[in-house]
Short mmCIF file of C-alpha atoms and ligand atoms in Angstrom, two decimals:
data_model
loop_
_atom_site.label_atom_id
_atom_site.label_comp_id
_atom_site.label_asym_id
_atom_site.label_seq_id
_atom_site.Cartn_x
_atom_site.Cartn_y
_atom_site.Cartn_z
CA MET A 1 -8.87 3.46 -10.54
CA CYS A 2 -7.65 0.15 -11.12
CA VAL A 3 -8.46 -0.92 -14.61
CA TYR A 4 -7.94 -5.16 -14.28
CA ASP A 5 -10.89 -7.45 -14.17
CA SER A 6 -9.53 -10.28 -11.96
CA THR A 7 -5.57 -12.40 -11.64
CA TYR A 8 -6.90 -14.23 -14.24
CA HIS A 9 -9.56 -12.95 -17.08
CA LYS A 10 -8.76 -10.22 -19.39
CA THR A 11 -11.20 -7.59 -19.21
CA PRO A 12 -13.67 -7.13 -22.84
CA LYS A 13 -12.28 -5.41 -25.51
CA GLY A 14 -12.81 -1.78 -25.53
CA SER A 15 -14.34 -2.07 -21.78
CA CYS A 16 -10.87 -0.67 -20.44
CA LEU A 17 -10.78 2.27 -23.34
CA GLU A 18 -14.32 3.10 -22.17
CA ALA A 19 -13.71 2.71 -18.69
CA VAL A 20 -10.66 4.95 -18.56
CA LYS A 21 -11.80 7.54 -20.69
CA ILE A 22 -15.25 7.78 -18.33
CA ALA A 23 -12.58 7.74 -15.41
CA ILE A 24 -10.58 10.65 -16.79
CA ASP A 25 -13.46 13.13 -17.59
CA ALA A 26 -15.09 12.16 -13.83
CA GLY A 27 -11.67 13.90 -12.02
CA TYR A 28 -9.44 10.42 -11.70
CA ARG A 29 -6.12 11.32 -12.44
CA HIS A 30 -4.20 8.19 -11.03
CA ILE A 31 -4.60 4.67 -13.22
CA ASP A 32 -3.20 1.51 -11.82
CA GLY A 33 -2.23 -0.88 -14.19
CA ALA A 34 -0.03 -3.95 -15.13
CA PHE A 35 1.21 -5.58 -18.32
CA VAL A 36 -0.51 -8.81 -16.50
CA TYR A 37 -4.22 -7.33 -17.19
CA PHE A 38 -3.24 -7.32 -20.96
CA ASN A 39 -4.95 -3.70 -21.43
CA GLU A 40 -2.46 -1.51 -21.30
CA HIS A 41 -3.21 -1.00 -25.06
CA GLU A 42 -6.51 0.35 -23.97
CA VAL A 43 -5.39 2.69 -21.17
CA GLY A 44 -2.78 4.73 -23.77
CA GLN A 45 -5.10 5.24 -25.97
CA ALA A 46 -7.59 6.20 -23.73
CA ILE A 47 -5.01 8.85 -22.21
CA ARG A 48 -4.34 9.90 -25.64
CA GLU A 49 -7.50 10.40 -26.80
CA LYS A 50 -8.15 12.46 -23.54
CA ILE A 51 -5.45 14.43 -24.53
CA ALA A 52 -5.83 15.07 -28.23
CA GLU A 53 -9.63 16.47 -26.54
CA GLY A 54 -7.62 18.97 -24.89
CA LYS A 55 -9.11 17.53 -21.46
CA ILE A 56 -6.02 16.49 -19.51
CA LYS A 57 -1.60 16.78 -20.52
CA ARG A 58 0.42 13.86 -20.07
CA GLU A 59 1.58 15.42 -16.41
CA ASP A 60 -1.94 15.27 -14.90
CA ILE A 61 -1.76 11.43 -15.31
CA PHE A 62 -0.07 9.02 -13.10
CA TYR A 63 0.16 6.01 -14.48
CA CYS A 64 1.26 3.12 -12.53
CA GLY A 65 2.88 0.08 -13.96
CA LYS A 66 3.96 -3.13 -12.85
CA LEU A 67 6.79 -5.80 -13.19
CA TRP A 68 5.37 -8.86 -13.26
CA ASN A 69 7.15 -12.17 -11.81
CA THR A 70 8.25 -13.63 -14.50
CA CYS A 71 10.57 -10.64 -15.30
CA HIS A 72 12.54 -10.14 -12.11
CA PRO A 73 15.99 -11.36 -13.53
CA PRO A 74 17.57 -8.04 -13.34
CA GLU A 75 18.47 -7.91 -17.40
CA LEU A 76 14.68 -8.53 -17.93
CA VAL A 77 13.43 -5.43 -16.37
CA ARG A 78 14.71 -2.39 -18.22
CA PRO A 79 13.21 -4.60 -21.84
CA THR A 80 10.06 -5.27 -19.70
CA LEU A 81 9.20 -1.52 -18.55
CA GLU A 82 10.29 -0.34 -22.30
CA LYS A 83 7.80 -2.47 -23.56
CA THR A 84 5.02 -1.52 -21.40
CA LEU A 85 6.25 1.99 -22.87
CA LYS A 86 5.75 0.96 -25.79
CA ILE A 87 1.98 -0.67 -25.55
CA LEU A 88 1.18 2.38 -23.91
CA GLN A 89 2.73 4.51 -26.44
CA LEU A 90 4.09 6.82 -23.84
CA ASP A 91 7.67 7.79 -22.67
CA TYR A 92 7.77 7.20 -19.43
CA VAL A 93 5.44 5.74 -16.08
CA ASP A 94 4.70 7.80 -13.29
CA LEU A 95 5.25 4.64 -11.45
CA TYR A 96 6.71 1.25 -11.64
CA ILE A 97 6.61 -1.40 -9.18
CA ILE A 98 7.39 -4.88 -8.49
CA GLU A 99 3.83 -6.59 -8.58
CA LEU A 100 4.54 -9.71 -6.30
CA PRO A 101 8.26 -10.10 -4.39
CA MET A 102 7.85 -13.53 -5.92
CA ALA A 103 9.61 -14.51 -9.41
CA PHE A 104 8.60 -17.58 -11.53
CA LYS A 105 10.49 -18.81 -14.13
CA PRO A 106 11.04 -16.62 -17.01
CA GLY A 107 9.66 -16.98 -20.46
CA ASP A 108 6.40 -16.59 -22.55
CA ALA A 109 4.39 -18.16 -20.28
CA LEU A 110 2.95 -15.74 -17.59
CA TYR A 111 2.13 -18.24 -15.09
CA PRO A 112 5.02 -21.47 -15.51
CA LYS A 113 3.56 -24.81 -14.90
CA ASP A 114 5.36 -27.60 -15.08
CA GLU A 115 3.46 -31.26 -16.35
CA ASN A 116 1.57 -31.75 -13.09
CA GLY A 117 0.27 -28.33 -13.15
CA LYS A 118 2.80 -26.96 -10.67
CA PHE A 119 3.99 -23.47 -10.53
CA ILE A 120 7.79 -23.15 -11.62
CA TYR A 121 8.93 -20.57 -9.69
CA HIS A 122 12.65 -19.25 -9.80
CA GLU A 123 14.92 -17.99 -7.87
CA THR A 124 14.35 -14.97 -5.96
CA ASP A 125 17.05 -11.63 -5.56
CA LEU A 126 14.80 -8.70 -4.76
CA CYS A 127 17.68 -6.51 -4.30
CA ALA A 128 19.03 -7.22 -7.33
CA THR A 129 15.72 -6.41 -9.50
CA TRP A 130 15.34 -3.63 -7.17
CA GLU A 131 18.57 -2.44 -8.57
CA ALA A 132 17.50 -3.01 -12.05
CA LEU A 133 14.42 -0.71 -11.41
CA GLU A 134 16.43 1.98 -9.70
CA ALA A 135 18.47 2.15 -13.35
CA CYS A 136 15.10 2.57 -14.67
CA LYS A 137 14.43 5.67 -12.44
CA ASP A 138 17.74 6.94 -13.45
CA ALA A 139 16.85 6.68 -17.10
CA GLY A 140 13.76 8.66 -16.80
CA LEU A 141 11.46 5.96 -17.61
CA ALA A 142 10.04 5.91 -14.56
CA LYS A 143 9.42 8.76 -12.32
CA SER A 144 9.31 6.86 -9.34
CA ILE A 145 9.83 3.16 -8.47
CA GLY A 146 7.91 0.82 -5.33
CA VAL A 147 6.88 -2.27 -4.92
CA SER A 148 3.54 -4.51 -4.14
CA ASN A 149 2.49 -7.11 -1.95
CA PHE A 150 6.02 -6.88 0.52
CA ASN A 151 5.74 -7.90 3.43
CA ARG A 152 7.85 -5.63 6.77
CA ARG A 153 10.72 -8.00 6.00
CA GLN A 154 11.06 -7.29 2.25
CA LEU A 155 10.64 -3.81 2.52
CA GLU A 156 13.47 -3.92 5.16
CA MET A 157 15.64 -6.23 2.46
CA ILE A 158 15.42 -3.39 0.11
CA MET A 159 15.93 -0.57 2.46
CA ASN A 160 18.83 -2.27 4.39
CA LYS A 161 20.82 -3.09 0.68
CA PRO A 162 24.11 -1.79 0.69
CA GLY A 163 24.46 0.71 -1.84
CA LEU A 164 20.55 2.05 -1.91
CA LYS A 165 20.10 4.74 -4.69
CA HIS A 166 16.27 5.21 -4.31
CA LYS A 167 14.04 3.86 -1.68
CA PRO A 168 10.42 2.60 -2.77
CA VAL A 169 8.11 5.32 -2.47
CA SER A 170 4.97 3.10 -2.39
CA ASN A 171 4.01 -0.48 -1.68
CA GLN A 172 0.32 -1.56 -2.71
CA VAL A 173 -1.39 -3.82 -0.74
CA GLU A 174 -4.72 -4.83 0.13
CA CYS A 175 -6.26 -2.65 2.64
CA HIS A 176 -10.02 -1.73 3.43
CA PRO A 177 -11.95 -1.61 6.63
CA TYR A 178 -12.04 -5.48 7.25
CA PHE A 179 -8.30 -5.63 6.51
CA THR A 180 -6.88 -2.20 8.06
CA GLN A 181 -3.12 -3.19 7.69
CA PRO A 182 -2.06 -1.44 10.95
CA LYS A 183 1.78 -2.28 11.84
CA LEU A 184 2.09 -2.34 8.23
CA LEU A 185 0.67 0.87 8.06
CA GLU A 186 2.38 2.25 10.68
CA PHE A 187 6.19 0.78 9.79
CA CYS A 188 5.79 2.36 6.42
CA ARG A 189 4.50 5.97 8.07
CA GLN A 190 7.74 5.76 9.82
CA HIS A 191 9.83 5.01 6.37
CA ASP A 192 7.74 7.65 4.26
CA ILE A 193 6.35 4.81 2.05
CA VAL A 194 2.93 5.50 0.62
CA ILE A 195 0.40 2.64 0.98
CA VAL A 196 -1.62 2.36 -1.96
CA GLY A 197 -4.40 0.06 -0.84
CA TYR A 198 -5.93 -2.70 -3.64
CA SER A 199 -9.39 -4.36 -3.36
CA PRO A 200 -10.37 -1.44 -1.31
CA LEU A 201 -14.09 -2.06 -2.10
CA GLY A 202 -13.75 -5.99 -0.80
CA THR A 203 -13.16 -7.02 -4.47
CA SER A 204 -15.48 -8.54 -7.14
CA ARG A 205 -15.58 -11.54 -4.90
CA ASP A 206 -14.59 -14.11 -7.36
CA GLU A 207 -14.58 -17.10 -5.98
CA SER A 208 -11.65 -18.29 -8.80
CA TRP A 209 -9.49 -15.63 -6.56
CA VAL A 210 -11.42 -14.16 -3.60
CA ASN A 211 -11.18 -15.61 -0.25
CA VAL A 212 -15.28 -15.48 -0.18
CA SER A 213 -15.64 -17.03 3.38
CA SER A 214 -14.93 -13.15 4.69
CA PRO A 215 -18.03 -11.46 4.41
CA PRO A 216 -19.28 -8.76 1.89
CA LEU A 217 -17.51 -5.49 3.04
CA LEU A 218 -20.03 -3.23 1.56
CA LYS A 219 -23.00 -5.28 3.62
CA ASP A 220 -21.39 -3.75 6.55
CA PRO A 221 -23.75 -2.28 8.80
CA VAL A 222 -21.71 0.12 10.23
CA LEU A 223 -20.26 1.51 6.81
CA ASN A 224 -24.31 1.59 5.75
CA ALA A 225 -25.43 3.55 8.87
CA ILE A 226 -22.64 5.67 8.51
CA GLY A 227 -23.15 6.55 5.19
CA LYS A 228 -27.46 7.01 5.51
CA LYS A 229 -25.79 9.44 7.53
CA TYR A 230 -24.25 11.67 5.26
CA ASN A 231 -26.19 10.71 1.96
CA LYS A 232 -23.43 8.54 0.44
CA THR A 233 -22.89 4.32 0.13
CA ALA A 234 -21.18 2.09 2.31
CA ALA A 235 -18.63 1.81 -0.83
CA GLN A 236 -18.12 5.99 -0.49
CA ILE A 237 -17.40 5.51 3.74
CA ALA A 238 -14.85 2.28 2.68
CA LEU A 239 -12.66 4.72 0.59
CA ARG A 240 -13.28 7.92 2.62
CA PHE A 241 -12.03 5.75 5.46
CA ASN A 242 -8.87 5.04 3.35
CA VAL A 243 -7.86 8.64 2.52
CA GLN A 244 -8.33 10.00 5.18
CA ARG A 245 -5.90 8.01 6.86
CA GLY A 246 -3.58 8.71 3.99
CA VAL A 247 -4.17 5.28 2.48
CA VAL A 248 -4.37 6.15 -1.39
CA VAL A 249 -7.04 3.67 -2.77
CA ILE A 250 -7.94 2.51 -6.53
CA PRO A 251 -11.12 1.19 -6.60
CA LYS A 252 -12.06 -0.82 -9.60
CA SER A 253 -15.48 -0.25 -11.93
CA PHE A 254 -16.64 -0.75 -15.56
CA ASN A 255 -20.15 1.21 -14.93
CA PRO A 256 -19.80 4.52 -15.31
CA GLN A 257 -22.00 5.34 -12.53
CA ARG A 258 -20.18 3.48 -10.05
CA ILE A 259 -17.08 4.94 -11.49
CA ARG A 260 -18.83 8.57 -10.90
CA GLU A 261 -19.85 7.36 -7.46
CA ASN A 262 -16.64 6.25 -6.22
CA PHE A 263 -14.86 9.78 -6.82
CA GLN A 264 -17.39 11.54 -4.85
CA ILE A 265 -15.58 11.58 -1.46
CA PHE A 266 -13.90 14.57 -1.30
CA ASP A 267 -16.91 17.02 -0.21
CA PHE A 268 -17.54 15.21 3.17
CA SER A 269 -15.01 14.50 5.96
CA LEU A 270 -16.04 11.62 9.04
CA THR A 271 -15.34 12.06 13.11
CA GLU A 272 -12.87 10.68 14.76
CA LYS A 273 -15.39 8.75 16.27
CA GLU A 274 -16.35 7.54 13.18
CA MET A 275 -12.70 6.76 11.96
CA LYS A 276 -12.53 4.83 15.26
CA GLU A 277 -16.07 2.93 14.88
CA ILE A 278 -14.75 1.66 11.14
CA GLU A 279 -10.95 0.93 12.03
CA ALA A 280 -12.62 -1.44 14.65
CA LEU A 281 -14.36 -3.42 11.83
CA ASN A 282 -10.86 -5.15 11.07
CA LYS A 283 -11.02 -8.78 10.93
CA ASN A 284 -7.66 -9.10 10.08
CA VAL A 285 -8.62 -11.40 7.06
CA ARG A 286 -7.68 -10.98 3.70
CA TYR A 287 -9.95 -11.37 0.42
CA VAL A 288 -6.54 -12.16 -1.76
CA GLU A 289 -4.48 -14.67 0.12
CA LEU A 290 -2.51 -15.94 -3.08
CA LEU A 291 -2.71 -19.52 -1.88
CA MET A 292 -1.79 -20.83 -4.75
CA TRP A 293 1.89 -19.63 -4.37
CA ARG A 294 2.22 -20.27 -0.58
CA ASP A 295 5.17 -22.51 -1.25
CA HIS A 296 7.12 -20.21 -2.78
CA PRO A 297 10.04 -19.13 -1.10
CA GLU A 298 9.20 -15.53 -0.61
CA TYR A 299 5.07 -16.09 0.09
CA PRO A 300 4.99 -12.91 1.70
CA PHE A 301 2.11 -13.61 3.64
CA ASN A 302 3.08 -15.91 6.13
CA ASP A 303 4.78 -13.39 8.59
CA GLU A 304 3.01 -11.04 10.82
CA TYR A 305 2.89 -8.17 8.47
P1 A2P B 401 -18.49 -3.10 -11.19
O1 A2P B 401 -17.47 -3.41 -12.03
O2 A2P B 401 -19.65 -3.68 -11.88
O3 A2P B 401 -18.56 -1.71 -10.80
P2 A2P B 401 -12.25 -3.43 -5.85
O4 A2P B 401 -11.99 -1.78 -5.99
O5 A2P B 401 -12.18 -3.67 -4.09
O6 A2P B 401 -11.45 -4.43 -6.39
O7 A2P B 401 -14.05 -4.06 -6.01
C1 A2P B 401 -14.36 -4.11 -6.94
C2 A2P B 401 -15.35 -4.74 -7.33
O8 A2P B 401 -16.95 -3.87 -6.84
C3 A2P B 401 -16.16 -5.22 -8.48
O9 A2P B 401 -17.04 -5.85 -8.89
C4 A2P B 401 -17.13 -3.92 -8.76
O10 A2P B 401 -17.99 -4.12 -9.47
C5 A2P B 401 -17.67 -3.39 -7.48
N1 A2P B 401 -17.57 -2.02 -7.27
C6 A2P B 401 -17.29 -0.87 -7.25
N2 A2P B 401 -17.48 0.54 -7.34
C7 A2P B 401 -18.89 -0.23 -6.49
C8 A2P B 401 -19.85 0.92 -5.98
N3 A2P B 401 -19.36 2.33 -5.98
N4 A2P B 401 -20.92 0.21 -5.40
C9 A2P B 401 -20.64 -0.84 -5.15
N5 A2P B 401 -20.02 -2.16 -5.85
C10 A2P B 401 -18.71 -1.13 -6.25
#
């Protein structure tokens, strides 16, 4: 499950604690978090409470944390991860990823802006940042390391880095039936990089950060018709589609019923014909374009994939 509310909005106090506990009870074990979601303390508390209850052990949980844009300089990486571990009250994260390939000016402001309201970027050296992540893995602070929102060129830059010690195990990117990522998925398959699909339900359609000109995914007639056949919802069909093609999904919900619903996708499978029909829904249009950062030299979404 994904535990953020949207790029700029904090989750209401306590809601993340409750949602994560409900999710763990429902069977979820993969929790997608980040320092910048401001709720890692609640995620950590939920995990500890469930361990204390005897429901899970630490090793059952797969927690993904993220390195924010203002913390790319190599000397900041380990202290930043240590801060996350302290907030979570955990000894390690299962996966630590570079949240975006775009460095911002380091400092207290997470979204640094100048007096004209323009974002202040920072020199981005993804290979140097990656080496610092490798050191975190070697130190046992992160079991695995990966990236997010990287395009093919940026992935290749890491993989072709002289002296590479650990390659990215995963790339977290937008992925759902309206944005199926066929080329990036194929490239990642060839290189044994798992695609983790964010916004697998088509986002919350919050106009402040979502491109709402692309239609709502869950209203799609094909997804709904296939859902009827299996007595499932369009959301469950969208999630099953990705899981069945080897894409990890991190649906987000703070509603107990929908949290449970989104986990009920392992008791049926889609036929090859249905998989093809859903693949054909691809519009190649992102809901999450991050256009406010399109002038950043490492803005990832101008490339074909
Ligand atoms: P809510 O928290 O009220 O359930 P994404 O995972 O693509 O970012 O989508 C998240 C959005 O989808 C949230 O607004 C969430 O709202 C909603 N959502 C989550 N699960 C379902 C579902 N099963 N059916 C309909 N909407 C859902």
